[in-house]
mmCIF file of C-alpha atoms and ligand atoms in Angstrom:
data_model
loop_
_atom_site.group_PDB
_atom_site.id
_atom_site.type_symbol
_atom_site.label_atom_id
_atom_site.label_comp_id
_atom_site.label_asym_id
_atom_site.label_seq_id
_atom_site.Cartn_x
_atom_site.Cartn_y
_atom_site.Cartn_z
ATOM 1 C CA GLU A 1 -36.652 15.634 31.141
ATOM 2 C CA GLU A 2 -35.714 12.120 29.748
ATOM 3 C CA ALA A 3 -36.887 13.084 26.479
ATOM 4 C CA ASP A 4 -35.052 16.400 26.550
ATOM 5 C CA LYS A 5 -31.430 14.451 27.073
ATOM 6 C CA ARG A 6 -32.730 12.046 24.571
ATOM 7 C CA ASN A 7 -33.244 14.773 22.194
ATOM 8 C CA THR A 8 -29.703 16.502 23.332
ATOM 9 C CA SER A 9 -27.367 13.249 22.606
ATOM 10 C CA TYR A 10 -29.663 12.869 19.418
ATOM 11 C CA GLY A 11 -28.880 16.674 18.350
ATOM 12 C CA LEU A 12 -24.977 15.613 19.061
ATOM 13 C CA PHE A 13 -24.641 12.991 17.247
ATOM 14 C CA ASP A 14 -26.660 14.496 13.718
ATOM 15 C CA GLN A 15 -24.411 17.590 14.076
ATOM 16 C CA GLN A 16 -21.298 15.062 14.081
ATOM 17 C CA SER A 17 -22.018 12.701 11.673
ATOM 18 C CA GLY A 18 -23.308 16.062 9.430
ATOM 19 C CA GLU A 19 -20.159 17.160 10.379
ATOM 20 C CA LYS A 20 -18.111 13.968 8.390
ATOM 21 C CA HIS A 21 -20.765 13.851 5.565
ATOM 22 C CA ALA A 22 -19.255 18.137 4.705
ATOM 23 C CA ARG A 23 -16.157 17.072 5.322
ATOM 24 C CA ARG A 24 -16.437 14.180 3.371
ATOM 25 C CA MET A 25 -18.331 16.596 0.570
ATOM 26 C CA HIS A 26 -15.336 19.014 0.722
ATOM 27 C CA ILE A 27 -12.281 15.987 0.457
ATOM 28 C CA ALA A 28 -14.653 14.620 -2.946
ATOM 29 C CA ARG A 29 -14.824 18.090 -4.564
ATOM 30 C CA SER A 30 -10.899 19.500 -3.725
ATOM 31 C CA LEU A 31 -9.868 15.869 -5.222
ATOM 32 C CA GLU A 32 -11.233 17.258 -8.676
ATOM 33 C CA THR A 33 -8.697 19.808 -9.480
ATOM 34 C CA ALA A 34 -5.534 18.151 -6.675
ATOM 35 C CA ILE A 35 -3.886 17.148 -10.255
ATOM 36 C CA GLU A 36 -4.452 19.992 -11.608
ATOM 37 C CA LYS A 37 -3.249 21.887 -8.759
ATOM 38 C CA GLN A 38 0.287 19.822 -8.605
ATOM 39 C CA GLN A 39 -0.865 18.985 -4.962
ATOM 40 C CA PHE A 40 0.006 15.472 -4.824
ATOM 41 C CA VAL A 41 3.067 13.687 -4.287
ATOM 42 C CA LEU A 42 4.916 10.228 -4.388
ATOM 43 C CA TYR A 43 6.724 9.551 -0.899
ATOM 44 C CA PHE A 44 8.774 6.380 -0.983
ATOM 45 C CA GLN A 45 9.607 3.889 1.980
ATOM 46 C CA PRO A 46 12.220 1.485 1.783
ATOM 47 C CA LYS A 47 12.068 -2.548 2.230
ATOM 48 C CA MET A 48 14.607 -3.844 3.551
ATOM 49 C CA LYS A 49 15.731 -7.592 3.222
ATOM 50 C CA ILE A 50 16.407 -9.380 6.171
ATOM 51 C CA LYS A 51 19.346 -11.517 5.719
ATOM 52 C CA SER A 52 21.579 -8.668 4.357
ATOM 53 C CA HIS A 53 20.153 -5.714 5.837
ATOM 54 C CA THR A 54 19.838 -4.074 1.991
ATOM 55 C CA ILE A 55 17.300 -2.065 0.794
ATOM 56 C CA ASP A 56 15.648 -3.861 -2.981
ATOM 57 C CA SER A 57 12.841 -1.966 -2.770
ATOM 58 C CA CYS A 58 9.979 0.401 -1.823
ATOM 59 C CA GLU A 59 6.498 1.517 -1.438
ATOM 60 C CA CYS A 60 5.126 4.140 -3.242
ATOM 61 C CA LEU A 61 2.254 6.002 -0.952
ATOM 62 C CA ILE A 62 0.939 9.454 -1.864
ATOM 63 C CA ARG A 63 0.919 12.232 -0.153
ATOM 64 C CA TRP A 64 -1.520 15.187 -0.436
ATOM 65 C CA PHE A 65 -0.916 18.526 0.154
ATOM 66 C CA ASP A 66 -4.230 20.944 -0.116
ATOM 67 C CA ASP A 67 -3.617 24.236 0.122
ATOM 68 C CA GLY A 68 -0.728 23.077 2.492
ATOM 69 C CA GLU A 69 -3.052 20.919 4.560
ATOM 70 C CA PHE A 70 -2.139 17.306 4.984
ATOM 71 C CA ILE A 71 -5.156 15.032 4.237
ATOM 72 C CA SER A 72 -4.274 11.161 4.819
ATOM 73 C CA PRO A 73 -4.636 8.749 2.154
ATOM 74 C CA ALA A 74 -5.990 6.466 4.610
ATOM 75 C CA GLN A 75 -9.091 9.059 4.642
ATOM 76 C CA PHE A 76 -9.516 10.623 1.043
ATOM 77 C CA ILE A 77 -8.419 7.160 -0.825
ATOM 78 C CA PRO A 78 -11.876 5.289 0.003
ATOM 79 C CA ILE A 79 -13.312 8.708 -0.902
ATOM 80 C CA ALA A 80 -11.672 8.767 -4.028
ATOM 81 C CA GLU A 81 -12.795 5.199 -4.976
ATOM 82 C CA HIS A 82 -16.455 5.635 -4.033
ATOM 83 C CA SER A 83 -16.543 8.916 -6.263
ATOM 84 C CA GLY A 84 -14.614 7.088 -9.484
ATOM 85 C CA PHE A 85 -11.812 9.646 -9.088
ATOM 86 C CA ILE A 86 -9.698 6.641 -7.987
ATOM 87 C CA LEU A 87 -9.311 6.312 -11.796
ATOM 88 C CA PRO A 88 -7.141 9.321 -12.957
ATOM 89 C CA LEU A 89 -5.816 9.711 -8.925
ATOM 90 C CA GLY A 90 -4.525 5.913 -10.203
ATOM 91 C CA GLU A 91 -3.474 7.029 -13.897
ATOM 92 C CA TRP A 92 -1.567 9.847 -12.219
ATOM 93 C CA ILE A 93 0.324 7.773 -9.389
ATOM 94 C CA LEU A 94 0.791 4.896 -11.932
ATOM 95 C CA ASP A 95 2.434 7.455 -14.331
ATOM 96 C CA THR A 96 4.846 9.541 -11.601
ATOM 97 C CA ALA A 97 5.861 6.040 -10.141
ATOM 98 C CA PHE A 98 7.066 4.670 -13.649
ATOM 99 C CA ALA A 99 9.133 8.313 -13.845
ATOM 100 C CA GLN A 100 10.539 7.635 -10.337
ATOM 101 C CA ALA A 101 11.623 4.060 -11.624
ATOM 102 C CA LYS A 102 13.066 5.585 -14.942
ATOM 103 C CA ALA A 103 15.444 7.841 -13.434
ATOM 104 C CA TRP A 104 16.745 5.873 -10.812
ATOM 105 C CA HIS A 105 16.969 2.873 -13.462
ATOM 106 C CA GLU A 106 19.351 5.585 -15.609
ATOM 107 C CA GLN A 107 21.214 6.729 -13.040
ATOM 108 C CA GLY A 108 21.906 3.320 -12.210
ATOM 109 C CA LEU A 109 20.073 2.547 -8.599
ATOM 110 C CA HIS A 110 18.231 -1.093 -8.569
ATOM 111 C CA ILE A 111 14.987 -0.135 -6.489
ATOM 112 C CA ARG A 112 12.611 -2.044 -7.035
ATOM 113 C CA LEU A 113 9.236 0.113 -7.048
ATOM 114 C CA ALA A 114 6.037 -1.232 -5.324
ATOM 115 C CA ILE A 115 2.499 0.712 -6.680
ATOM 116 C CA ASN A 116 -0.736 0.559 -4.527
ATOM 117 C CA ILE A 117 -3.283 -0.475 -7.063
ATOM 118 C CA SER A 118 -7.258 -0.308 -5.895
ATOM 119 C CA ALA A 119 -9.695 -2.418 -6.790
ATOM 120 C CA ARG A 120 -11.426 -0.301 -9.223
ATOM 121 C CA GLN A 121 -8.039 -0.254 -10.940
ATOM 122 C CA PHE A 122 -7.551 -3.858 -10.753
ATOM 123 C CA THR A 123 -10.907 -4.915 -12.251
ATOM 124 C CA GLN A 124 -10.793 -2.045 -15.217
ATOM 125 C CA GLN A 125 -10.656 -4.108 -18.380
ATOM 126 C CA ASP A 126 -8.186 -1.975 -19.752
ATOM 127 C CA PHE A 127 -5.257 -2.219 -16.695
ATOM 128 C CA VAL A 128 -2.980 -4.653 -17.856
ATOM 129 C CA ALA A 129 -3.005 -2.844 -21.413
ATOM 130 C CA GLY A 130 -1.780 0.373 -19.204
ATOM 131 C CA ILE A 131 1.018 -1.363 -17.337
ATOM 132 C CA LYS A 132 2.364 -3.032 -20.463
ATOM 133 C CA GLU A 133 1.889 0.084 -22.314
ATOM 134 C CA ARG A 134 3.952 2.518 -19.663
ATOM 135 C CA LEU A 135 6.650 -0.330 -19.466
ATOM 136 C CA GLN A 136 7.883 0.342 -23.003
ATOM 137 C CA ARG A 137 6.302 3.707 -23.058
ATOM 138 C CA PHE A 138 9.121 5.118 -20.031
ATOM 139 C CA ALA A 139 11.645 1.859 -20.948
ATOM 140 C CA VAL A 140 11.551 0.633 -17.286
ATOM 141 C CA PRO A 141 12.361 -3.183 -16.935
ATOM 142 C CA ALA A 142 9.438 -5.629 -15.727
ATOM 143 C CA GLU A 143 11.534 -7.044 -12.665
ATOM 144 C CA LEU A 144 11.487 -2.927 -11.354
ATOM 145 C CA ILE A 145 8.051 -2.451 -10.992
ATOM 146 C CA GLU A 146 5.920 -4.170 -8.452
ATOM 147 C CA LEU A 147 1.914 -4.249 -7.484
ATOM 148 C CA GLU A 148 0.334 -4.135 -4.284
ATOM 149 C CA ILE A 149 -3.114 -5.545 -4.168
ATOM 150 C CA THR A 150 -5.248 -6.998 -1.691
ATOM 151 C CA GLU A 151 -7.171 -10.037 -1.723
ATOM 152 C CA THR A 152 -10.760 -8.289 -1.939
ATOM 153 C CA ALA A 153 -9.863 -6.335 -5.052
ATOM 154 C CA ILE A 154 -8.905 -9.672 -6.444
ATOM 155 C CA MET A 155 -11.616 -12.037 -5.180
ATOM 156 C CA ASP A 156 -14.103 -9.245 -6.137
ATOM 157 C CA ASP A 157 -14.708 -11.450 -9.498
ATOM 158 C CA GLU A 158 -11.691 -14.611 -8.743
ATOM 159 C CA GLU A 159 -11.437 -15.927 -12.711
ATOM 160 C CA PHE A 160 -11.444 -12.307 -13.698
ATOM 161 C CA GLY A 161 -8.883 -10.958 -10.784
ATOM 162 C CA ILE A 162 -6.798 -14.667 -11.550
ATOM 163 C CA SER A 163 -6.960 -13.434 -15.257
ATOM 164 C CA VAL A 164 -5.315 -10.533 -14.888
ATOM 165 C CA LEU A 165 -2.509 -11.837 -11.969
ATOM 166 C CA GLN A 166 -1.672 -14.106 -15.179
ATOM 167 C CA ALA A 167 -0.946 -11.855 -17.388
ATOM 168 C CA LEU A 168 0.570 -9.006 -15.273
ATOM 169 C CA SER A 169 2.531 -11.843 -14.030
ATOM 170 C CA THR A 170 3.147 -13.462 -18.050
ATOM 171 C CA LEU A 171 4.748 -9.289 -17.865
ATOM 172 C CA GLY A 172 7.241 -10.040 -15.610
ATOM 173 C CA ILE A 173 5.868 -7.645 -12.818
ATOM 174 C CA SER A 174 5.795 -9.256 -9.195
ATOM 175 C CA LEU A 175 2.914 -9.474 -7.299
ATOM 176 C CA SER A 176 1.922 -8.664 -3.195
ATOM 177 C CA ILE A 177 -0.898 -9.164 -1.283
ATOM 178 C CA ASP A 178 -1.238 -6.351 0.587
ATOM 179 C CA ASP A 179 -2.371 -5.996 3.923
ATOM 180 C CA PHE A 180 -2.612 -9.977 4.130
ATOM 181 C CA GLY A 181 -5.047 -11.669 6.584
ATOM 182 C CA THR A 182 -7.571 -8.507 6.999
ATOM 183 C CA GLY A 183 -10.001 -9.202 4.059
ATOM 184 C CA TYR A 184 -10.719 -12.559 2.295
ATOM 185 C CA SER A 185 -10.505 -15.634 5.141
ATOM 186 C CA SER A 186 -10.241 -18.002 2.885
ATOM 187 C CA LEU A 187 -6.498 -19.767 2.600
ATOM 188 C CA GLY A 188 -7.654 -21.965 -0.541
ATOM 189 C CA TYR A 189 -7.492 -19.036 -3.141
ATOM 190 C CA LEU A 190 -3.397 -18.780 -2.990
ATOM 191 C CA GLN A 191 -2.923 -21.773 -3.925
ATOM 192 C CA ARG A 192 -4.702 -20.215 -7.434
ATOM 193 C CA PHE A 193 -3.774 -16.844 -7.382
ATOM 194 C CA PRO A 194 0.054 -16.917 -9.430
ATOM 195 C CA VAL A 195 1.599 -13.637 -6.795
ATOM 196 C CA ASN A 196 5.215 -13.529 -5.393
ATOM 197 C CA LYS A 197 4.829 -12.155 -2.215
ATOM 198 C CA LEU A 198 2.363 -11.580 0.752
ATOM 199 C CA LYS A 199 1.989 -8.622 2.778
ATOM 200 C CA ILE A 200 1.698 -8.945 6.442
ATOM 201 C CA ASP A 201 -0.912 -6.901 7.709
ATOM 202 C CA GLN A 202 1.013 -4.706 10.821
ATOM 203 C CA SER A 203 -1.862 -5.053 12.550
ATOM 204 C CA PHE A 204 -0.447 -8.316 13.254
ATOM 205 C CA VAL A 205 3.184 -6.981 13.873
ATOM 206 C CA ARG A 206 1.922 -4.041 15.968
ATOM 207 C CA ASN A 207 2.184 -5.946 18.967
ATOM 208 C CA MET A 208 3.991 -9.000 17.776
ATOM 209 C CA ALA A 209 6.570 -8.676 20.524
ATOM 210 C CA SER A 210 4.919 -9.296 23.520
ATOM 211 C CA ASP A 211 1.715 -10.554 22.799
ATOM 212 C CA LYS A 212 1.893 -14.296 22.181
ATOM 213 C CA ARG A 213 -1.284 -14.576 20.031
ATOM 214 C CA ASP A 214 -0.321 -12.314 17.173
ATOM 215 C CA GLN A 215 3.390 -14.088 17.387
ATOM 216 C CA ALA A 216 1.734 -17.369 16.486
ATOM 217 C CA LEU A 217 -0.064 -16.088 13.781
ATOM 218 C CA VAL A 218 2.844 -14.023 12.238
ATOM 219 C CA LEU A 219 4.558 -17.031 12.897
ATOM 220 C CA SER A 220 2.158 -19.026 10.877
ATOM 221 C CA ILE A 221 1.998 -16.887 7.917
ATOM 222 C CA CYS A 222 5.555 -17.030 7.625
ATOM 223 C CA GLN A 223 4.941 -20.895 7.085
ATOM 224 C CA LEU A 224 2.663 -20.783 5.261
ATOM 225 C CA ALA A 225 4.025 -18.246 2.869
ATOM 226 C CA LYS A 226 7.069 -20.717 2.825
ATOM 227 C CA ASN A 227 5.128 -23.663 2.024
ATOM 228 C CA LEU A 228 3.602 -21.679 -0.639
ATOM 229 C CA GLY A 229 6.858 -20.584 -2.169
ATOM 230 C CA LEU A 230 5.728 -17.303 -1.625
ATOM 231 C CA ASP A 231 8.221 -14.327 -0.344
ATOM 232 C CA ILE A 232 7.088 -12.580 3.143
ATOM 233 C CA ILE A 233 7.228 -9.422 4.129
ATOM 234 C CA ALA A 234 6.277 -7.843 7.267
ATOM 235 C CA GLU A 235 4.561 -3.809 7.365
ATOM 236 C CA GLY A 236 4.628 -1.783 10.741
ATOM 237 C CA VAL A 237 7.640 -2.595 11.730
ATOM 238 C CA GLU A 238 9.047 0.229 14.580
ATOM 239 C CA GLU A 239 11.032 -1.786 17.037
ATOM 240 C CA HIS A 240 14.510 -4.014 17.087
ATOM 241 C CA ALA A 241 12.644 -6.934 19.284
ATOM 242 C CA GLN A 242 9.615 -7.170 15.876
ATOM 243 C CA LEU A 243 12.608 -7.218 13.485
ATOM 244 C CA GLU A 244 14.177 -10.086 15.614
ATOM 245 C CA LYS A 245 11.187 -12.109 15.959
ATOM 246 C CA LEU A 246 11.038 -11.766 12.813
ATOM 247 C CA LYS A 247 14.233 -13.011 11.250
ATOM 248 C CA GLU A 248 13.641 -16.095 13.972
ATOM 249 C CA TYR A 249 10.751 -16.727 11.746
ATOM 250 C CA ASN A 250 12.265 -16.380 8.396
ATOM 251 C CA CYS A 251 10.442 -13.434 7.177
ATOM 252 C CA ASP A 252 12.503 -12.233 3.737
ATOM 253 C CA GLN A 253 11.722 -8.504 4.439
ATOM 254 C CA ILE A 254 10.675 -5.402 6.422
ATOM 255 C CA GLN A 255 9.266 -2.212 6.198
ATOM 256 C CA GLY A 256 8.505 0.367 8.909
ATOM 257 C CA TYR A 257 9.077 3.285 10.530
ATOM 258 C CA LEU A 258 12.409 0.866 12.378
ATOM 259 C CA LEU A 259 13.989 1.422 8.935
ATOM 260 C CA SER A 260 12.122 5.006 7.905
ATOM 261 C CA ARG A 261 9.702 6.725 7.408
ATOM 262 C CA PRO A 262 7.923 7.475 3.831
ATOM 263 C CA ILE A 263 9.920 9.582 2.196
ATOM 264 C CA PRO A 264 10.696 11.985 -0.648
ATOM 265 C CA ALA A 265 12.560 11.163 -3.545
ATOM 266 C CA ASP A 266 15.388 13.216 -2.974
ATOM 267 C CA GLU A 267 15.432 12.031 0.403
ATOM 268 C CA PHE A 268 15.281 8.314 -0.601
ATOM 269 C CA GLU A 269 18.224 8.518 -2.517
ATOM 270 C CA ALA A 270 20.285 10.177 0.361
ATOM 271 C CA PHE A 271 18.953 7.457 2.752
ATOM 272 C CA LEU A 272 20.227 4.881 -0.211
ATOM 273 C CA ALA A 273 23.472 6.834 -0.125
ATOM 274 C CA LYS A 274 23.971 6.539 3.925
ATOM 275 C CA GLY A 275 22.673 2.551 3.998
ATOM 276 C CA VAL A 276 20.666 0.546 7.036
ATOM 277 C CA SER A 277 22.449 2.161 10.147
ATOM 278 C CA PHE A 278 21.948 -1.366 11.664
HETATM 279 P P1 C2E B 1 -0.855 0.296 3.019
HETATM 280 O O1 C2E B 1 -0.429 0.191 0.920
HETATM 281 O O2 C2E B 1 -0.904 -0.999 3.417
HETATM 282 O O3 C2E B 1 0.506 1.088 3.223
HETATM 283 C C1 C2E B 1 0.757 1.298 4.885
HETATM 284 C C2 C2E B 1 0.670 1.768 5.418
HETATM 285 O O4 C2E B 1 1.258 1.622 7.115
HETATM 286 C C3 C2E B 1 1.154 3.475 5.066
HETATM 287 O O5 C2E B 1 0.125 4.581 5.313
HETATM 288 C C4 C2E B 1 2.417 3.949 5.557
HETATM 289 O O6 C2E B 1 3.121 5.151 5.355
HETATM 290 C C5 C2E B 1 1.993 3.798 6.680
HETATM 291 N N1 C2E B 1 3.237 2.664 7.586
HETATM 292 C C6 C2E B 1 4.707 2.052 7.347
HETATM 293 N N2 C2E B 1 5.396 1.989 7.754
HETATM 294 C C7 C2E B 1 4.627 2.358 9.402
HETATM 295 C C8 C2E B 1 5.310 2.142 10.786
HETATM 296 O O7 C2E B 1 6.281 1.419 11.218
HETATM 297 N N3 C2E B 1 4.065 2.222 11.741
HETATM 298 C C9 C2E B 1 2.677 2.628 11.142
HETATM 299 N N4 C2E B 1 2.018 2.947 12.421
HETATM 300 N N5 C2E B 1 3.078 2.986 9.716
HETATM 301 C C10 C2E B 1 3.369 2.742 9.031
HETATM 302 P P2 C2E B 1 -0.194 5.647 4.335
HETATM 303 O O8 C2E B 1 0.321 6.163 3.815
HETATM 304 O O9 C2E B 1 -1.094 6.465 5.363
HETATM 305 O O10 C2E B 1 -1.360 5.328 3.071
HETATM 306 C C11 C2E B 1 -2.664 4.447 4.001
HETATM 307 C C12 C2E B 1 -3.221 3.185 3.069
HETATM 308 O O11 C2E B 1 -3.956 4.250 1.850
HETATM 309 C C13 C2E B 1 -2.160 2.486 2.273
HETATM 310 O O12 C2E B 1 -2.352 1.336 3.169
HETATM 311 C C14 C2E B 1 -3.184 1.915 1.410
HETATM 312 O O13 C2E B 1 -3.910 1.426 1.059
HETATM 313 C C15 C2E B 1 -3.750 3.643 0.341
HETATM 314 N N6 C2E B 1 -2.845 4.181 -0.089
HETATM 315 C C16 C2E B 1 -1.570 4.652 0.109
HETATM 316 N N7 C2E B 1 -1.117 5.319 -1.106
HETATM 317 C C17 C2E B 1 -2.028 4.892 -2.073
HETATM 318 C C18 C2E B 1 -1.674 5.246 -3.507
HETATM 319 O O14 C2E B 1 -0.623 5.485 -4.115
HETATM 320 N N8 C2E B 1 -2.902 4.390 -4.278
HETATM 321 C C19 C2E B 1 -3.389 3.442 -3.771
HETATM 322 N N9 C2E B 1 -4.409 2.968 -4.388
HETATM 323 N N10 C2E B 1 -3.511 3.560 -2.098
HETATM 324 C C20 C2E B 1 -2.649 3.907 -1.611
HETATM 325 MG MG1 MG B 2 0.783 -0.933 0.093
HETATM 326 MG MG1 MG B 3 -0.455 -2.783 3.430
HETATM 327 MG MG1 MG B 4 -2.744 -0.586 5.144
#
């Protein structure tokens, strides 16, 4: 009887991991045709300057509607990274973001677009050349483009990573470290990275209104950034109480549902026209 029970639970585990695998395979296969089928859209989430309550930039976040079914980037981006599809997808994301930057620039909206760059993209030999070429092709001023890169992508090959950051920075592009605090744990590297901004990961922001330890962490990151001459933004800000604390800590910017969820381009324009309501 004991042996039976073990068998059953083992069987269940097996079935679940089998389903997960099948789901991943389905996503990997569907991704291959999703660009042609025009199933991807870029959404935009505003970033607010805490001092002035103005919106000066936004993050571009990809959305995938696979025959009407929404699939989260948290699920498909890692699969695309694993399969290599992130490379053509990354090109699509860059082209789409630059086209939007051009359109808004021509409309006279001064909005910087922050584009997420995956490790596989960042470490391509021709990555910088692709950015440079797009700045020219779309005639977008470099100050309107920001790239969000994770610590781990840069540290994959530190020397190469720093040379890429240096080249991008020379082009006039803004550079942010995304998900700061969750990846590489040594702080020494920060001095050597020519970046402009740290993005405090939302896992530290989530409970910071009530959790003293998260408060201490966020405050320390804000002070660290200031001491290194870096700007600082908190992501995942959902409540006024979090904003109040961040203001106290001299954080520069916030991004989160408190302000707005990621929204399509036309809604973003309407959001800008209305302005921040608090
Ligand atoms: P990320 O770059 O750290 O993006 C922030 C995530 O937090 C987004 O999730 C955003 O919708 C979500 N978020 C923003 N404000 C709040 C809030 O107040 N509360 C909560 N709970 N969440 C908030 P999303 O869009 O699902 O993207 C997840 C991740 O997928 C991103 O994390 C990024 O790593 C990746 N990703 C999304 N779009 C792209 C892209 O265009 N290219 C690449 N390479 N990766 C992308
Ligand atoms: Mg990001
Ligand atoms: Mg992030
Ligand atoms: Mg994140």
